[in-house]
PDB file of C-alpha atoms in Angstrom:
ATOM      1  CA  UNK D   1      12.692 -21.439 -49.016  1.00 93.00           C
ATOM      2  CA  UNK D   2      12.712 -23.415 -46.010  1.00 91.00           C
ATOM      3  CA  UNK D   3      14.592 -21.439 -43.558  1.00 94.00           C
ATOM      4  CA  UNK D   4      11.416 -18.821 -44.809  1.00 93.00           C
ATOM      5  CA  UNK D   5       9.131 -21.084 -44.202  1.00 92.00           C
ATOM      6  CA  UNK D   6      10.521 -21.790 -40.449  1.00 93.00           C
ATOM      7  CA  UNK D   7      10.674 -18.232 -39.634  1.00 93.00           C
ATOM      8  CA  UNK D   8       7.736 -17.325 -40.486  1.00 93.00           C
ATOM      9  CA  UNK D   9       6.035 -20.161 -38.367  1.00 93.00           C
ATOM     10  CA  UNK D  10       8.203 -19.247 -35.606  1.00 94.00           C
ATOM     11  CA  UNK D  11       6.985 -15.545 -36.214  1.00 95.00           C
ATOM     12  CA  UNK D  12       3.371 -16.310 -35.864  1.00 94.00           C
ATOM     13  CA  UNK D  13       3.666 -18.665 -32.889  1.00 93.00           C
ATOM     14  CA  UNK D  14       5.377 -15.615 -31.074  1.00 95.00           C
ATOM     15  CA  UNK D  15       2.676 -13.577 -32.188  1.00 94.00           C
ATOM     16  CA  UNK D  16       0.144 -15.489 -30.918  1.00 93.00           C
ATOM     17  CA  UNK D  17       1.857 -15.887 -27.404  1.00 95.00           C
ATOM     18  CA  UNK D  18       2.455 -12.224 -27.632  1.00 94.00           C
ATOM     19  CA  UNK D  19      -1.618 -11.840 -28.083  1.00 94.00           C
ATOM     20  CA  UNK D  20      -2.355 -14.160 -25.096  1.00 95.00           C
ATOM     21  CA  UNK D  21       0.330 -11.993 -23.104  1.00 95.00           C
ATOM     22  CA  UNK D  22      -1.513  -8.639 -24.300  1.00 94.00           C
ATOM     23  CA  UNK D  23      -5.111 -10.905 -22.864  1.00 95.00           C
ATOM     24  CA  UNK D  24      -3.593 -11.193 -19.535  1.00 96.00           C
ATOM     25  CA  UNK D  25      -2.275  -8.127 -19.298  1.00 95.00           C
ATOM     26  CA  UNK D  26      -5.685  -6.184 -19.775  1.00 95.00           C
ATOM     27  CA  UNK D  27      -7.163  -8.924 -16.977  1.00 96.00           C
ATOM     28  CA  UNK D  28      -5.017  -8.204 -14.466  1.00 97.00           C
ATOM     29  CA  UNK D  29      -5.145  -5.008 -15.155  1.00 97.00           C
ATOM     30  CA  UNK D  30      -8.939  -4.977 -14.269  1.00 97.00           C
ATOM     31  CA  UNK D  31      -7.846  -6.637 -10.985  1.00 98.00           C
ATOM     32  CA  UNK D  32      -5.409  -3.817 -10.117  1.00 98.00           C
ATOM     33  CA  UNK D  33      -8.295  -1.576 -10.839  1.00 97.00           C
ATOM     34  CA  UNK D  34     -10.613  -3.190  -8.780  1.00 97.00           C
ATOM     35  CA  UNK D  35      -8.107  -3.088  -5.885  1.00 97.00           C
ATOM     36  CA  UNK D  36      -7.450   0.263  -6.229  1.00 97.00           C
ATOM     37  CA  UNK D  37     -11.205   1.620  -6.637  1.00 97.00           C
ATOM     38  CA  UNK D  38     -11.304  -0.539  -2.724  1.00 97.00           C
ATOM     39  CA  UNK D  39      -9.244   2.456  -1.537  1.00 97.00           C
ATOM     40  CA  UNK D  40     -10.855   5.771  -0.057  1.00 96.00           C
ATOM     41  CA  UNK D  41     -10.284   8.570  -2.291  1.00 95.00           C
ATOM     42  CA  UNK D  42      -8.646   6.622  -5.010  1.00 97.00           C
ATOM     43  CA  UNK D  43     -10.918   8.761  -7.702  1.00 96.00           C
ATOM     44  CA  UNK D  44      -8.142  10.913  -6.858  1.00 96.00           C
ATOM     45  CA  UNK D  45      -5.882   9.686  -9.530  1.00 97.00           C
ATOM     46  CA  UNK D  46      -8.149  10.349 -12.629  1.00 97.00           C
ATOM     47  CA  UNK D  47      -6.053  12.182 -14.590  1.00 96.00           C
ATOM     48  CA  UNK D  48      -8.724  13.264 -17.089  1.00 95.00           C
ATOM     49  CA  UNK D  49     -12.258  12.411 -18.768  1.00 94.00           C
ATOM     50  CA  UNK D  50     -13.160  13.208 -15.077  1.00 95.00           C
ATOM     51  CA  UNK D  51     -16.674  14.456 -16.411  1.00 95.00           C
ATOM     52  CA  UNK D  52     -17.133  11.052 -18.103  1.00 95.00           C
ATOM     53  CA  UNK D  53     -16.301   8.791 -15.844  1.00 95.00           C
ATOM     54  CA  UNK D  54     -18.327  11.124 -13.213  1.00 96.00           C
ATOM     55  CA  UNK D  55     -21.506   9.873 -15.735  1.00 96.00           C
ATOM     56  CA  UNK D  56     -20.630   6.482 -16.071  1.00 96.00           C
ATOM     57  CA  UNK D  57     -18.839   5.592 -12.992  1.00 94.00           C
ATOM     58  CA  UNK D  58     -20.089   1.669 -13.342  1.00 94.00           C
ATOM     59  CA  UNK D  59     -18.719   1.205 -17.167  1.00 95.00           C
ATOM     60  CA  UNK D  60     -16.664   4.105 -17.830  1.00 96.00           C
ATOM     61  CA  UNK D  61     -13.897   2.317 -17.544  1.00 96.00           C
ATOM     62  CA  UNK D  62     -14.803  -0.564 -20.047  1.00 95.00           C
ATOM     63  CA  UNK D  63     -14.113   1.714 -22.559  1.00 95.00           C
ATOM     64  CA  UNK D  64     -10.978   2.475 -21.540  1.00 95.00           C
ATOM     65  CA  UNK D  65      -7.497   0.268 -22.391  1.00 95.00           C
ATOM     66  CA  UNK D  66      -4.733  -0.849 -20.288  1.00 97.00           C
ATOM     67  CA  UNK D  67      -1.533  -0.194 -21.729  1.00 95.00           C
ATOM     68  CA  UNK D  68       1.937  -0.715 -20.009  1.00 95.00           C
ATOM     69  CA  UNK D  69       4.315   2.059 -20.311  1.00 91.00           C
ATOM     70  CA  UNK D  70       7.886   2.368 -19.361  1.00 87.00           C
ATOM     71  CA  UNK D  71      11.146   0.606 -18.887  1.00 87.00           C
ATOM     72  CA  UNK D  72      11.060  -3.475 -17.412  1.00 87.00           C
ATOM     73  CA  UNK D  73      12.117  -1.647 -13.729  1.00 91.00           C
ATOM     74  CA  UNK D  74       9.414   1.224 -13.671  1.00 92.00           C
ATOM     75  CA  UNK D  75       6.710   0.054 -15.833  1.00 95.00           C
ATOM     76  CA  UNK D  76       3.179   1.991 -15.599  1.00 96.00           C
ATOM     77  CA  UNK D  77      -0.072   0.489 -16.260  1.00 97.00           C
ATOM     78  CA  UNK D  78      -2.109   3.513 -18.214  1.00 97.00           C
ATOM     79  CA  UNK D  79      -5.507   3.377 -18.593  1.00 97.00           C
ATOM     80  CA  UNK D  80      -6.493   4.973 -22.196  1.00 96.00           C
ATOM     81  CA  UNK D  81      -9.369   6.662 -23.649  1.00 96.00           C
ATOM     82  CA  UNK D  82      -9.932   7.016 -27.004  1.00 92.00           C
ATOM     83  CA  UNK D  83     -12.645   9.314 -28.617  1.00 92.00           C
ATOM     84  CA  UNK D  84     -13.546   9.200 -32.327  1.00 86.00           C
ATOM     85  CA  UNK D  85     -12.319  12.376 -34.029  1.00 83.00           C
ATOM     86  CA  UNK D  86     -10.354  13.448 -31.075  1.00 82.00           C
ATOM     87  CA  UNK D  87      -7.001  12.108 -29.311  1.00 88.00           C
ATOM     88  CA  UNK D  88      -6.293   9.447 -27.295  1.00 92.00           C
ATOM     89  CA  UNK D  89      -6.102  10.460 -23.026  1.00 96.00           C
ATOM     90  CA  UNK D  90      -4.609   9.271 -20.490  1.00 96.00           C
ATOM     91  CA  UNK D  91      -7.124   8.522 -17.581  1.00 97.00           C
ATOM     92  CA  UNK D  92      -5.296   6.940 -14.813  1.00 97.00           C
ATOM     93  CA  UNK D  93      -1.900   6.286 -14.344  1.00 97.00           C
ATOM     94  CA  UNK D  94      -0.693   3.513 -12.342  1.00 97.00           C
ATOM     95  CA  UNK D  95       3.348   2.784 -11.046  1.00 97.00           C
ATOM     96  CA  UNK D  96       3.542  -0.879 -10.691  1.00 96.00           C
ATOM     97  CA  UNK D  97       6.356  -0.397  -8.329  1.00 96.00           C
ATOM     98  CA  UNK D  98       4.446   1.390  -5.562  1.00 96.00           C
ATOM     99  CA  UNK D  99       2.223   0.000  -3.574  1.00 97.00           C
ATOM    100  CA  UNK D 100      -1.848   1.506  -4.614  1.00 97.00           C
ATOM    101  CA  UNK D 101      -2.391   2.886  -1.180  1.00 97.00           C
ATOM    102  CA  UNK D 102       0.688   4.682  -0.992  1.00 97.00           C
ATOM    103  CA  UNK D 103      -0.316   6.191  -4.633  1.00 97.00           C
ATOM    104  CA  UNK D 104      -3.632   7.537  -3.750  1.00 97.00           C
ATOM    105  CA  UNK D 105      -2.237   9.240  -0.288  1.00 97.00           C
ATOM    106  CA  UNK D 106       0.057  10.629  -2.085  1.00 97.00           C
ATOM    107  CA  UNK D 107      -1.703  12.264  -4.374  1.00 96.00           C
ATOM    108  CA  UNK D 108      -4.327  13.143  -1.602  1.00 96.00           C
ATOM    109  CA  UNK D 109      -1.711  14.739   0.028  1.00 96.00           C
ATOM    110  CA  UNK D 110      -0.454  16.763  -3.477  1.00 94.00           C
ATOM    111  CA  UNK D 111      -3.795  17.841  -3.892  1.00 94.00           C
ATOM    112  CA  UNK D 112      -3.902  18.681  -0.294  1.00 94.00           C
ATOM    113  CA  UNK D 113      -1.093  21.245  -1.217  1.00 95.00           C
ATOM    114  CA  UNK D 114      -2.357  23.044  -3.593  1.00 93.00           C
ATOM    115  CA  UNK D 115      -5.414  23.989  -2.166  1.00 93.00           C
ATOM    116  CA  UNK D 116      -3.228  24.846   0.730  1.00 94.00           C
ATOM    117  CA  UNK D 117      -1.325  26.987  -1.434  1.00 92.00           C
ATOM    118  CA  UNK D 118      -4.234  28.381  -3.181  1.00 92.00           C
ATOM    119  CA  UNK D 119      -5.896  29.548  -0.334  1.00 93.00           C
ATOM    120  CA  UNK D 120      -2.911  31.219   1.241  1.00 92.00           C
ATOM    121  CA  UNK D 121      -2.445  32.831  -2.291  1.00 93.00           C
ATOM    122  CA  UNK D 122      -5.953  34.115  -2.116  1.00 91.00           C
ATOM    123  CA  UNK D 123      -5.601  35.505   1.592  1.00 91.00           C
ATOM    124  CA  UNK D 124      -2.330  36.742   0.901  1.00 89.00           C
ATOM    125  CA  UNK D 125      -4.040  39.231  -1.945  1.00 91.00           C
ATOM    126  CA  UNK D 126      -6.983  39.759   0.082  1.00 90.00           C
ATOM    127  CA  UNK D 127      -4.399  41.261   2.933  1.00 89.00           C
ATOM    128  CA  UNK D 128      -2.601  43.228   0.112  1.00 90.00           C
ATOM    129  CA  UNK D 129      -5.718  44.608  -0.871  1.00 90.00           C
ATOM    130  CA  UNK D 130      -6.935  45.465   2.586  1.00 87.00           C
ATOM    131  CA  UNK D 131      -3.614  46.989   2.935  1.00 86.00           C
ATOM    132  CA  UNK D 132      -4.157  48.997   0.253  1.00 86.00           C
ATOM    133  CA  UNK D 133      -7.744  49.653   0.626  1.00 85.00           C
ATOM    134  CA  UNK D 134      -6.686  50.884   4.435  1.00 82.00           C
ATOM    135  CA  UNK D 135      -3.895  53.324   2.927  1.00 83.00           C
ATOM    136  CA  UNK D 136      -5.911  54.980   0.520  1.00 82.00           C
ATOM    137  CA  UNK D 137      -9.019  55.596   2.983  1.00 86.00           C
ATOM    138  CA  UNK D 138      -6.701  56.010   5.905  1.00 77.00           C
ATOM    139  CA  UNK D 139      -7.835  54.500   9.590  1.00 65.00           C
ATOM    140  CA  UNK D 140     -10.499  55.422  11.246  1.00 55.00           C
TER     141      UNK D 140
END
């Protein structure tokens, strides 16, 4: 009964250092947020609830909790939103092995892509259709 007793005591001392782990966690996770929102562009890396956070750009992210995701070598802080009713997103994704400038450019840079790719797509159809558009009615 003892030995019981002992691990159970030990359990709920690790349990509460394991809560005031989880406490500093979620404040330096603030921090990190607060450096990153420093950073031109950084609005970038919203992953979703774009629309909400677009109405409550001062609190939206109160609402939200840091979770850290990943293996001890490439862990990801995650911020998470949860709305009653519906599932849990994930809002912004953070590595915590890359440096947050580095992050946003590249994502700048991936978005910067795809509208490059997008556009060519679009002209590239546009030409096809002039193409046809000039075989059908012939030169003039």
């Amino acid at each position: 009964m003892e030995q019981i007793k002992n691990y159970y005591k030990e359990i709920r001392e690790l349990s509460s250092k394991i809560d005031d782990l989880e406490e500093n966690i979620n404040k330096e996770a603030y921090k990190i947020l607060d450096e990153l929102k420093k950073i031109d562009g950084w609005e970038c890396m919203i992953e979703s609830c774009q629309w909400h956070y677009e109405q409550y750009p001062d609190v939206f992210f109160n609402w939200c909790d840091p979770v850290v995701y990943g293996n001890v070598e490439n862990p990801e802080l995650v911020f998470k939103k949860g709305y009653s009713g519906d599932d849990d997103y994930d809002v912004l994704t953070i590595n915590l092995n890359i440096p947050l400038e580095k992050q946003v450019n590249d994502k700048l840079e991936e978005i910067r892509k795809v509208e490059e790719k997008k556009q060519k797509e679009k002209e590239d159809k546009e030409y096809k259709e002039y193409l046809k558009l000039k075989k059908k009615y012939g030169e003039e």
